[in-house]
CSV table of C-alpha atoms and ligand atoms in Angstrom, one decimal:
chain,number,residue,atom,x,y,z
X,1247,MET,CA,22.1,-28.5,-14.3
X,1248,GLU,CA,19.6,-27.3,-12.0
X,1249,ASN,CA,19.5,-28.3,-8.1
X,1250,VAL,CA,17.0,-29.2,-7.2
X,1251,MET,CA,14.8,-30.3,-3.4
X,1252,ILE,CA,11.8,-31.9,-3.5
X,1253,TYR,CA,9.9,-31.0,-0.1
X,1254,GLY,CA,7.6,-33.3,0.9
X,1255,ALA,CA,8.7,-36.6,-0.5
X,1256,GLY,CA,5.8,-38.7,-0.3
X,1257,ALA,CA,4.6,-40.5,-4.0
X,1258,ILE,CA,4.6,-37.9,-6.2
X,1259,GLY,CA,7.8,-35.7,-4.8
X,1260,SER,CA,9.7,-39.0,-4.6
X,1261,PHE,CA,8.8,-39.7,-8.6
X,1262,VAL,CA,9.4,-36.3,-9.7
X,1263,GLY,CA,13.0,-36.3,-7.7
X,1264,TYR,CA,13.6,-39.4,-10.2
X,1265,LEU,CA,12.0,-37.2,-13.1
X,1266,LEU,CA,15.2,-34.2,-12.4
X,1267,SER,CA,17.7,-36.6,-11.4
X,1268,GLU,CA,21.0,-36.9,-13.4
X,1269,VAL,CA,20.9,-41.0,-13.2
X,1270,ALA,CA,24.4,-42.5,-14.3
X,1271,GLY,CA,24.5,-45.9,-13.4
X,1272,ASP,CA,24.9,-46.3,-10.1
X,1273,THR,CA,26.6,-43.5,-8.5
X,1274,LEU,CA,24.7,-41.0,-5.9
X,1275,ILE,CA,22.4,-38.7,-7.0
X,1276,GLU,CA,23.9,-34.7,-6.9
X,1277,ASN,CA,21.4,-32.7,-8.4
X,1278,VAL,CA,18.3,-33.7,-6.3
X,1279,ALA,CA,17.6,-33.3,-2.5
X,1280,LEU,CA,14.8,-35.2,-1.0
X,1281,LEU,CA,13.0,-33.4,2.2
X,1282,GLY,CA,10.4,-35.9,3.6
X,1283,ARG,CA,9.4,-37.7,6.6
X,1284,LYS,CA,12.1,-39.3,8.3
X,1285,SER,CA,11.2,-42.8,8.4
X,1286,HIS,CA,10.8,-42.6,4.6
X,1287,ILE,CA,13.7,-40.5,4.7
X,1288,GLN,CA,16.3,-43.3,6.6
X,1289,LYS,CA,14.9,-46.0,4.6
X,1290,ILE,CA,16.1,-44.2,1.2
X,1291,ILE,CA,19.3,-43.5,2.8
X,1292,LYS,CA,19.9,-47.1,4.1
X,1293,ALA,CA,18.9,-48.8,1.1
X,1294,GLY,CA,17.8,-46.5,-1.7
X,1295,LEU,CA,14.5,-45.1,-3.0
X,1296,ARG,CA,12.8,-48.2,-4.7
X,1297,ILE,CA,10.3,-47.6,-8.1
X,1298,ASP,CA,8.0,-50.1,-9.1
X,1299,PHE,CA,7.2,-49.3,-12.5
X,1300,PRO,CA,4.7,-51.6,-14.7
X,1301,GLU,CA,7.9,-53.2,-16.7
X,1302,GLY,CA,10.4,-53.5,-13.1
X,1303,HIS,CA,11.9,-51.3,-10.9
X,1304,LYS,CA,14.6,-49.4,-10.1
X,1305,CYS,CA,17.0,-48.4,-7.1
X,1306,LEU,CA,18.2,-44.9,-7.0
X,1307,ARG,CA,20.2,-43.5,-4.4
X,1308,PHE,CA,20.9,-39.6,-3.2
X,1309,ARG,CA,23.7,-37.7,-1.7
X,1310,HIS,CA,21.4,-35.4,-0.4
X,1311,CYS,CA,18.1,-36.3,1.8
X,1312,PHE,CA,16.5,-34.4,4.7
X,1313,SER,CA,13.9,-34.6,6.9
X,1314,SER,CA,13.8,-30.6,8.2
X,1315,PRO,CA,14.7,-27.9,6.8
X,1316,ASN,CA,17.0,-27.0,9.6
X,1317,GLU,CA,19.3,-30.5,8.3
X,1318,LEU,CA,19.4,-28.7,5.0
X,1319,CYS,CA,20.5,-25.8,6.8
X,1320,SER,CA,22.7,-27.2,8.1
X,1321,SER,CA,24.3,-28.9,4.2
X,1322,ASN,CA,26.0,-27.8,1.7
X,1323,PHE,CA,23.5,-28.4,-0.5
X,1324,PHE,CA,22.1,-24.9,-2.7
X,1325,PRO,CA,18.5,-25.6,-4.6
X,1326,ASP,CA,18.1,-23.6,-7.9
X,1327,ILE,CA,14.1,-25.1,-7.2
X,1328,VAL,CA,12.4,-26.2,-4.2
X,1329,ILE,CA,9.1,-28.3,-5.9
X,1330,VAL,CA,6.7,-28.3,-2.6
X,1331,CYS,CA,5.2,-31.9,-3.2
X,1332,VAL,CA,2.8,-31.9,0.9
X,1333,LYS,CA,-0.8,-32.7,0.0
X,1334,THR,CA,-2.7,-29.4,0.8
X,1335,TYR,CA,-3.2,-29.5,4.0
X,1336,SER,CA,0.1,-29.7,5.0
X,1337,LEU,CA,1.1,-26.6,3.1
X,1338,GLN,CA,1.3,-23.6,6.2
X,1339,ARG,CA,3.1,-25.8,8.4
X,1340,ALA,CA,5.7,-26.8,6.0
X,1341,LEU,CA,6.6,-23.1,5.3
X,1342,ASP,CA,6.4,-22.5,9.0
X,1343,GLU,CA,9.1,-24.2,9.0
X,1344,ILE,CA,10.8,-23.6,6.3
X,1345,MET,CA,10.7,-19.9,8.0
X,1346,ALA,CA,11.0,-20.7,11.2
X,1347,SER,CA,14.6,-22.2,9.8
X,1348,GLY,CA,16.4,-19.6,7.9
X,1349,ALA,CA,16.8,-21.3,5.1
X,1350,LEU,CA,14.8,-18.6,3.0
X,1351,ASN,CA,18.1,-16.3,4.4
X,1352,GLY,CA,20.7,-19.3,4.1
X,1353,ASN,CA,20.5,-22.5,1.8
X,1354,LEU,CA,17.2,-21.6,-0.2
X,1355,LYS,CA,18.1,-18.1,-0.5
X,1356,ASN,CA,18.9,-17.9,-4.5
X,1357,ALA,CA,15.6,-20.3,-4.8
X,1358,ASP,CA,12.5,-20.5,-6.7
X,1359,PHE,CA,9.3,-22.6,-5.2
X,1360,MET,CA,7.0,-24.6,-6.9
X,1361,LEU,CA,3.8,-26.1,-5.6
X,1362,LEU,CA,2.8,-29.4,-7.2
X,1363,MET,CA,0.1,-30.0,-5.8
X,1364,ASN,CA,-3.9,-30.6,-6.4
X,1365,GLY,CA,-6.3,-28.0,-5.1
X,1366,MET,CA,-6.3,-23.7,-4.9
X,1367,GLY,CA,-5.0,-21.2,-3.0
X,1368,ASN,CA,-1.9,-23.2,-2.7
X,1369,ARG,CA,0.0,-19.8,-4.0
X,1370,GLU,CA,-2.0,-17.7,-1.8
X,1371,VAL,CA,-0.8,-19.8,1.5
X,1372,PHE,CA,2.6,-19.6,0.3
X,1373,ASN,CA,2.6,-15.9,-0.8
X,1374,GLN,CA,3.9,-15.0,3.0
X,1375,ILE,CA,7.6,-15.8,1.4
X,1376,SER,CA,9.0,-13.1,-0.9
X,1377,HIS,CA,10.5,-15.2,-3.4
X,1378,ASN,CA,9.4,-16.4,-6.6
X,1379,VAL,CA,6.8,-19.2,-5.8
X,1380,PHE,CA,5.4,-20.4,-9.2
X,1381,GLU,CA,2.4,-23.7,-9.8
X,1382,GLY,CA,1.9,-26.9,-11.3
X,1383,ILE,CA,-0.5,-29.6,-12.0
X,1384,THR,CA,0.2,-33.1,-12.5
X,1385,SER,CA,-1.5,-36.1,-13.5
X,1386,ILE,CA,1.0,-38.7,-12.8
X,1387,GLY,CA,0.0,-41.1,-10.7
X,1388,VAL,CA,1.8,-42.5,-8.0
X,1389,ASN,CA,1.5,-45.0,-5.1
X,1390,PHE,CA,3.6,-44.6,-1.5
X,1391,PRO,CA,3.0,-48.6,-0.2
X,1392,GLU,CA,6.1,-48.1,2.0
X,1393,ASP,CA,8.9,-46.1,3.6
X,1394,GLY,CA,11.6,-46.2,0.7
X,1395,SER,CA,9.1,-47.3,-2.0
X,1396,ILE,CA,7.0,-46.0,-4.9
X,1397,GLU,CA,5.3,-47.2,-7.4
X,1398,LEU,CA,4.4,-46.0,-10.7
X,1399,LYS,CA,0.4,-46.5,-11.3
X,1400,GLY,CA,-0.6,-43.9,-15.0
X,1401,ARG,CA,1.2,-41.6,-16.9
X,1402,GLY,CA,0.2,-38.3,-17.3
X,1403,LYS,CA,0.6,-35.1,-18.5
X,1404,THR,CA,2.5,-31.9,-15.6
X,1405,VAL,CA,1.9,-28.1,-16.5
X,1406,PHE,CA,3.5,-25.4,-14.7
X,1407,GLU,CA,3.2,-21.9,-15.0
X,1408,TYR,CA,5.3,-20.3,-17.8
X,1409,GLY,CA,6.6,-17.6,-16.1
X,1410,ILE,CA,9.6,-19.8,-14.3
X,1411,GLY,CA,12.9,-18.5,-15.9
X,1412,GLN,CA,13.6,-20.1,-19.1
X,1413,GLU,CA,17.0,-21.7,-17.5
X,1414,ILE,CA,14.6,-23.8,-15.4
X,1415,ARG,CA,11.9,-24.7,-17.9
X,1416,HIS,CA,14.3,-26.1,-20.5
X,1417,PHE,CA,15.9,-27.8,-17.6
X,1418,MET,CA,12.5,-30.0,-16.4
X,1419,SER,CA,11.6,-29.9,-19.9
X,1420,GLU,CA,14.8,-32.2,-21.1
X,1421,MET,CA,14.9,-34.2,-17.7
X,1422,PHE,CA,10.7,-35.5,-18.6
X,1423,ARG,CA,11.4,-35.8,-22.3
X,1424,GLU,CA,14.9,-38.1,-20.9
X,1425,LYS,CA,12.5,-40.2,-18.5
X,1426,GLY,CA,9.8,-40.2,-21.3
X,1427,PHE,CA,6.9,-38.1,-19.4
X,1428,GLU,CA,5.2,-35.0,-20.7
X,1429,ILE,CA,5.5,-31.6,-19.0
X,1430,GLU,CA,4.0,-28.4,-20.4
X,1431,PHE,CA,4.5,-24.6,-19.2
X,1432,ALA,CA,1.6,-22.8,-20.3
X,1433,ASN,CA,0.7,-19.9,-20.7
X,1434,ASP,CA,-3.1,-20.3,-19.8
X,1435,PHE,CA,-2.1,-22.3,-16.6
X,1436,LYS,CA,-4.8,-21.6,-14.5
X,1437,ASN,CA,-7.3,-22.6,-17.4
X,1438,HIS,CA,-5.2,-26.2,-17.1
X,1439,GLN,CA,-5.8,-25.6,-13.1
X,1440,TRP,CA,-9.8,-25.2,-13.3
X,1441,ASN,CA,-9.7,-27.7,-15.3
X,1442,LYS,CA,-8.2,-29.9,-12.7
X,1443,LEU,CA,-10.2,-28.9,-10.3
X,1444,PHE,CA,-13.8,-29.1,-11.5
X,1445,VAL,CA,-12.8,-33.4,-12.3
X,1446,ASN,CA,-11.3,-33.1,-8.3
X,1447,SER,CA,-14.3,-31.7,-7.3
X,1448,VAL,CA,-17.0,-34.2,-8.6
X,1449,ILE,CA,-14.9,-37.3,-8.6
X,1450,ASN,CA,-12.6,-36.7,-5.0
X,1451,PRO,CA,-15.5,-36.0,-2.8
X,1452,ILE,CA,-18.8,-38.8,-4.7
X,1453,THR,CA,-16.5,-41.4,-4.1
X,1454,ALA,CA,-15.1,-40.6,-1.1
X,1455,LEU,CA,-18.7,-40.4,0.2
X,1456,THR,CA,-19.9,-43.2,-1.5
X,1457,ARG,CA,-16.6,-45.6,-0.6
X,1458,LYS,CA,-16.6,-46.7,-4.3
X,1459,HIS,CA,-13.8,-46.4,-7.2
X,1460,ASN,CA,-13.9,-43.5,-9.8
X,1461,GLY,CA,-16.4,-45.4,-12.1
X,1462,ILE,CA,-19.5,-44.9,-9.2
X,1463,VAL,CA,-19.4,-41.3,-11.1
X,1464,LEU,CA,-20.9,-43.0,-13.9
X,1465,SER,CA,-24.1,-43.1,-12.2
X,1466,LYS,CA,-27.4,-42.1,-13.4
X,1467,TYR,CA,-28.6,-41.5,-10.3
X,1468,LEU,CA,-26.0,-38.3,-10.0
X,1469,GLU,CA,-26.1,-37.5,-13.1
X,1470,ASP,CA,-28.3,-33.9,-12.1
X,1471,ALA,CA,-26.2,-33.4,-8.8
X,1472,ILE,CA,-23.0,-33.8,-10.8
X,1473,GLU,CA,-24.6,-31.5,-13.4
X,1474,ASN,CA,-25.0,-29.0,-10.9
X,1475,ILE,CA,-21.6,-29.2,-8.9
X,1476,ILE,CA,-20.0,-28.3,-12.3
X,1477,GLU,CA,-22.4,-25.2,-12.9
X,1478,GLU,CA,-21.5,-24.1,-9.1
X,1479,CYS,CA,-18.3,-24.4,-10.4
X,1480,ALA,CA,-18.3,-22.8,-13.7
X,1481,SER,CA,-19.8,-20.3,-12.4
X,1482,VAL,CA,-17.4,-19.5,-9.8
X,1483,ALA,CA,-14.5,-20.3,-11.8
X,1484,ALA,CA,-15.7,-17.3,-14.4
X,1485,LYS,CA,-15.5,-15.1,-11.5
X,1486,ASP,CA,-11.4,-15.8,-11.4
X,1487,GLY,CA,-11.5,-15.3,-15.4
X,1488,CYS,CA,-11.8,-19.0,-16.5
X,1489,VAL,CA,-15.1,-19.3,-18.8
X,1490,ALA,CA,-15.6,-22.9,-18.8
X,1491,ASN,CA,-18.2,-24.4,-21.5
X,1492,LYS,CA,-20.3,-26.7,-19.0
X,1493,ASP,CA,-20.9,-29.5,-21.3
X,1494,LEU,CA,-17.3,-29.8,-22.5
X,1495,VAL,CA,-16.6,-29.9,-18.3
X,1496,LEU,CA,-19.0,-32.7,-18.0
X,1497,ASP,CA,-17.5,-34.3,-21.1
X,1498,LEU,CA,-13.9,-34.2,-19.5
X,1499,VAL,CA,-15.5,-35.5,-16.2
X,1500,HIS,CA,-17.2,-38.5,-17.9
X,1501,LEU,CA,-14.1,-39.3,-19.8
X,1502,ILE,CA,-11.7,-38.9,-17.0
X,1503,THR,CA,-13.8,-41.1,-14.8
X,1504,SER,CA,-14.5,-43.6,-17.5
X,1505,LYS,CA,-10.8,-44.2,-18.3
X,1506,THR,CA,-10.5,-44.3,-14.5
X,1507,SER,CA,-13.8,-46.1,-13.1
X,1508,MET,CA,-11.1,-48.4,-11.1
X,1509,ASN,CA,-9.2,-46.1,-9.7
X,1510,THR,CA,-9.4,-45.3,-5.9
X,1511,SER,CA,-9.7,-41.4,-5.6
X,1512,SER,CA,-6.7,-40.1,-3.7
X,1513,MET,CA,-10.0,-38.8,-1.4
X,1514,LEU,CA,-10.5,-41.8,-0.7
X,1515,GLN,CA,-7.6,-43.3,0.0
X,1516,ASP,CA,-7.1,-40.6,2.7
X,1517,VAL,CA,-10.3,-41.6,4.4
X,1518,GLN,CA,-9.5,-45.0,4.5
X,1519,ARG,CA,-6.3,-44.3,5.8
X,1520,GLY,CA,-8.4,-42.2,8.5
X,1521,ARG,CA,-6.4,-38.6,7.4
X,1522,MET,CA,-7.2,-35.5,6.8
X,1523,THR,CA,-8.1,-34.9,2.6
X,1524,GLU,CA,-7.8,-32.2,0.7
X,1525,ILE,CA,-11.7,-31.2,1.0
X,1526,ASP,CA,-10.7,-28.0,1.7
X,1527,SER,CA,-8.5,-27.0,-1.0
X,1528,ILE,CA,-11.0,-28.3,-3.8
X,1529,ASN,CA,-14.9,-27.7,-3.4
X,1530,GLY,CA,-14.0,-25.6,0.1
X,1531,TYR,CA,-12.1,-23.7,-2.5
X,1532,VAL,CA,-15.5,-22.9,-5.2
X,1533,ILE,CA,-17.2,-21.9,-1.8
X,1534,SER,CA,-14.3,-19.3,0.1
X,1535,LEU,CA,-14.6,-17.9,-3.6
X,1536,ALA,CA,-18.2,-17.7,-4.3
X,1537,ARG,CA,-18.9,-16.3,-0.8
X,1538,LYS,CA,-16.5,-13.4,-1.6
X,1539,HIS,CA,-18.4,-12.8,-5.1
X,1540,ASP,CA,-22.3,-13.0,-3.3
X,1541,MET,CA,-23.1,-16.1,-5.1
X,1542,LYS,CA,-24.5,-19.2,-3.8
X,1543,VAL,CA,-22.9,-23.1,-4.3
X,1544,PRO,CA,-25.1,-25.1,-2.6
X,1545,VAL,CA,-24.5,-28.8,-3.7
X,1546,ASN,CA,-20.4,-28.1,-3.2
X,1547,GLU,CA,-21.3,-26.4,0.3
X,1548,THR,CA,-23.4,-30.1,1.2
X,1549,LEU,CA,-20.5,-32.0,-0.6
X,1550,TYR,CA,-18.1,-29.4,1.7
X,1551,ALA,CA,-19.9,-30.3,5.2
X,1552,LEU,CA,-20.6,-34.1,4.4
X,1553,MET,CA,-16.6,-34.7,4.2
X,1554,LYS,CA,-15.9,-32.1,6.9
X,1555,SER,CA,-18.5,-34.2,9.5
X,1556,MET,CA,-16.5,-37.2,8.3
X,1557,GLU,CA,-12.9,-35.8,8.7
X,1558,ASP,CA,-14.5,-34.3,12.3
X,1559,THR,CA,-16.1,-37.9,13.3
X,1560,THR,CA,-12.6,-39.5,12.8
X,1561,PHE,CA,-10.4,-37.1,14.8
X,1562,ASN,CA,-12.8,-36.8,17.2
X,1563,SER,CA,-12.4,-32.7,17.4
X,1564,GLU,CA,-12.0,-30.0,16.0
X,1565,THR,CA,-9.4,-29.1,17.3
X,1566,LEU,CA,-7.5,-31.6,15.9
X,1567,HIS,CA,-6.8,-29.7,12.8
X,1568,PRO,CA,-4.3,-27.7,14.0
X,1569,GLU,CA,-2.6,-27.4,10.5
X,1570,ALA,CA,-6.0,-26.4,8.1
X,1571,PRO,CA,-4.9,-23.9,6.0
X,1572,ASN,CA,-6.4,-20.2,6.4
X,1573,ARG,CA,-7.4,-20.4,2.8
X,1574,GLY,CA,-9.5,-16.8,2.7
X,1575,PRO,CA,-13.6,-16.7,4.1
X,1576,SER,CA,-14.0,-19.9,6.4
X,1577,CYS,CA,-15.8,-22.4,5.1
X,1578,LYS,CA,-17.8,-23.7,8.7
X,1579,PRO,CA,-21.1,-22.7,9.0
E,1136,NAP,N1,-0.3,-39.3,-5.8
E,1136,NAP,C1,-0.6,-38.9,-6.8
E,1136,NAP,O1,-0.5,-39.8,-7.9
E,1136,NAP,C2,-1.1,-37.7,-7.0
E,1136,NAP,C3,-1.2,-37.5,-8.1
E,1136,NAP,C4,-1.6,-35.6,-8.6
E,1136,NAP,C5,-1.4,-35.2,-7.6
E,1136,NAP,N2,-1.3,-35.0,-6.8
E,1136,NAP,C6,-1.5,-33.8,-5.7
E,1136,NAP,O2,0.2,-34.5,-5.0
E,1136,NAP,C7,0.4,-33.5,-3.6
E,1136,NAP,C8,1.0,-34.5,-2.8
E,1136,NAP,O3,0.8,-35.7,-3.0
E,1136,NAP,P1,0.9,-37.5,-2.7
E,1136,NAP,O4,-0.1,-38.2,-2.9
E,1136,NAP,O5,2.7,-37.4,-3.4
E,1136,NAP,O6,1.1,-36.9,-1.0
E,1136,NAP,P2,1.7,-37.6,0.1
E,1136,NAP,O7,2.6,-39.2,-0.3
E,1136,NAP,O8,1.3,-37.7,1.2
E,1136,NAP,O9,3.4,-36.9,0.0
E,1136,NAP,C9,4.0,-36.2,0.8
E,1136,NAP,C10,4.7,-36.6,1.7
E,1136,NAP,O10,5.3,-35.3,2.2
E,1136,NAP,C11,5.5,-35.2,3.7
E,1136,NAP,N3,5.1,-34.4,4.4
E,1136,NAP,C12,4.1,-32.7,4.5
E,1136,NAP,N4,4.3,-32.1,5.6
E,1136,NAP,C13,5.6,-32.2,5.3
E,1136,NAP,C14,6.9,-31.6,6.1
E,1136,NAP,N5,6.8,-30.3,7.1
E,1136,NAP,N6,8.2,-31.7,6.6
E,1136,NAP,C15,8.4,-33.1,5.7
E,1136,NAP,N7,8.0,-34.2,5.1
E,1136,NAP,C16,6.4,-33.1,5.1
E,1136,NAP,C17,4.0,-36.1,3.6
E,1136,NAP,O11,4.3,-37.1,5.6
E,1136,NAP,P3,3.1,-37.1,6.3
E,1136,NAP,O12,2.1,-38.3,5.7
E,1136,NAP,O13,3.6,-37.4,7.3
E,1136,NAP,O14,2.2,-35.8,6.7
E,1136,NAP,C18,4.3,-36.9,2.9
E,1136,NAP,O15,5.0,-38.6,3.0
E,1136,NAP,C19,-1.0,-33.5,-3.2
E,1136,NAP,O16,-1.4,-32.3,-3.5
E,1136,NAP,C20,-1.9,-34.5,-4.3
E,1136,NAP,O17,-3.4,-34.6,-4.5
E,1136,NAP,C21,-0.9,-36.4,-6.2
């Protein structure tokens, strides 16, 4: 049994906390700790974590709940794995907090880190620490309607890099399987990650800018633009060692869009809530990499510029993005 800490227990983090928990009746969960925002954590301490499934709900109680790494440092919980599930724009701040707390020489001394997040460039943000860092992606869909409560919206596969230790692979596979969820540790993880980025780089900005459900992506008026987005992303991915067939990627985008046509994308949800978006680590990442290789990606640049101008209007000033991650070459003009 591995000790797991979820860093950024929001929608996905709280759910993965459940998936990796040894749940026995009404007893307190001992092997998983949740670290998240104070209001969510306090609600969980008081009333448990409520998880709504299509077939009913569960309520889980955790022995170890923290709202900062300093609280972790004053506890007797020593994680083997830390699964980081913050939004990409919160990653640098989370890392700064971990480093400032001294946990890397204390409770997190022997921990492996797994970044379960969308977008790319996350490892580059996290590689300032010497510990083992691995990446993962998930197609599970979870909502976070209110503090103390999450809702499973869609089942999907979770894929991690194969390189993580065998004991952890075995533990996570068993726990996911026990709860009826699919997990893979893939040797070709980068291809999985790029495929997710291709889909996200189309669906996320288009739905956020048009304020429509995912089905808007199937509009005949967007056909050429979407082909161009994919062509640009695929050319950049090739420089990163991922050779993608443009037509197959297009089919994948259409398939996912058709299956989720009534869904509200995460980027649209962020816009609707007046929050920052993960555009920097999606189309912004493609632009950064394109610049590095002296390539032009004008459609991605246009989507990125539109999204950033919208974020700027929401936050009213450029200086209100203190935690925007540095992902290599700036995408700003
Ligand atoms: N939800 C899904 O269905 C889904 C599916 C696939 C992939 N993903 C990806 O998974 C990642 C997480 O998404 P999510 O939907 O779970 O986001 P989320 O609900 O916003 O969860 C992240 C949580 O971490 C908290 N947090 C951020 N920085 C923190 C810090 N330094 N200390 C303590 N807590 C901190 C956030 O609080 P604040 O809100 O106050 O910052 C938030 O409660 C994203 O990259 C997303 O794209 C999500």
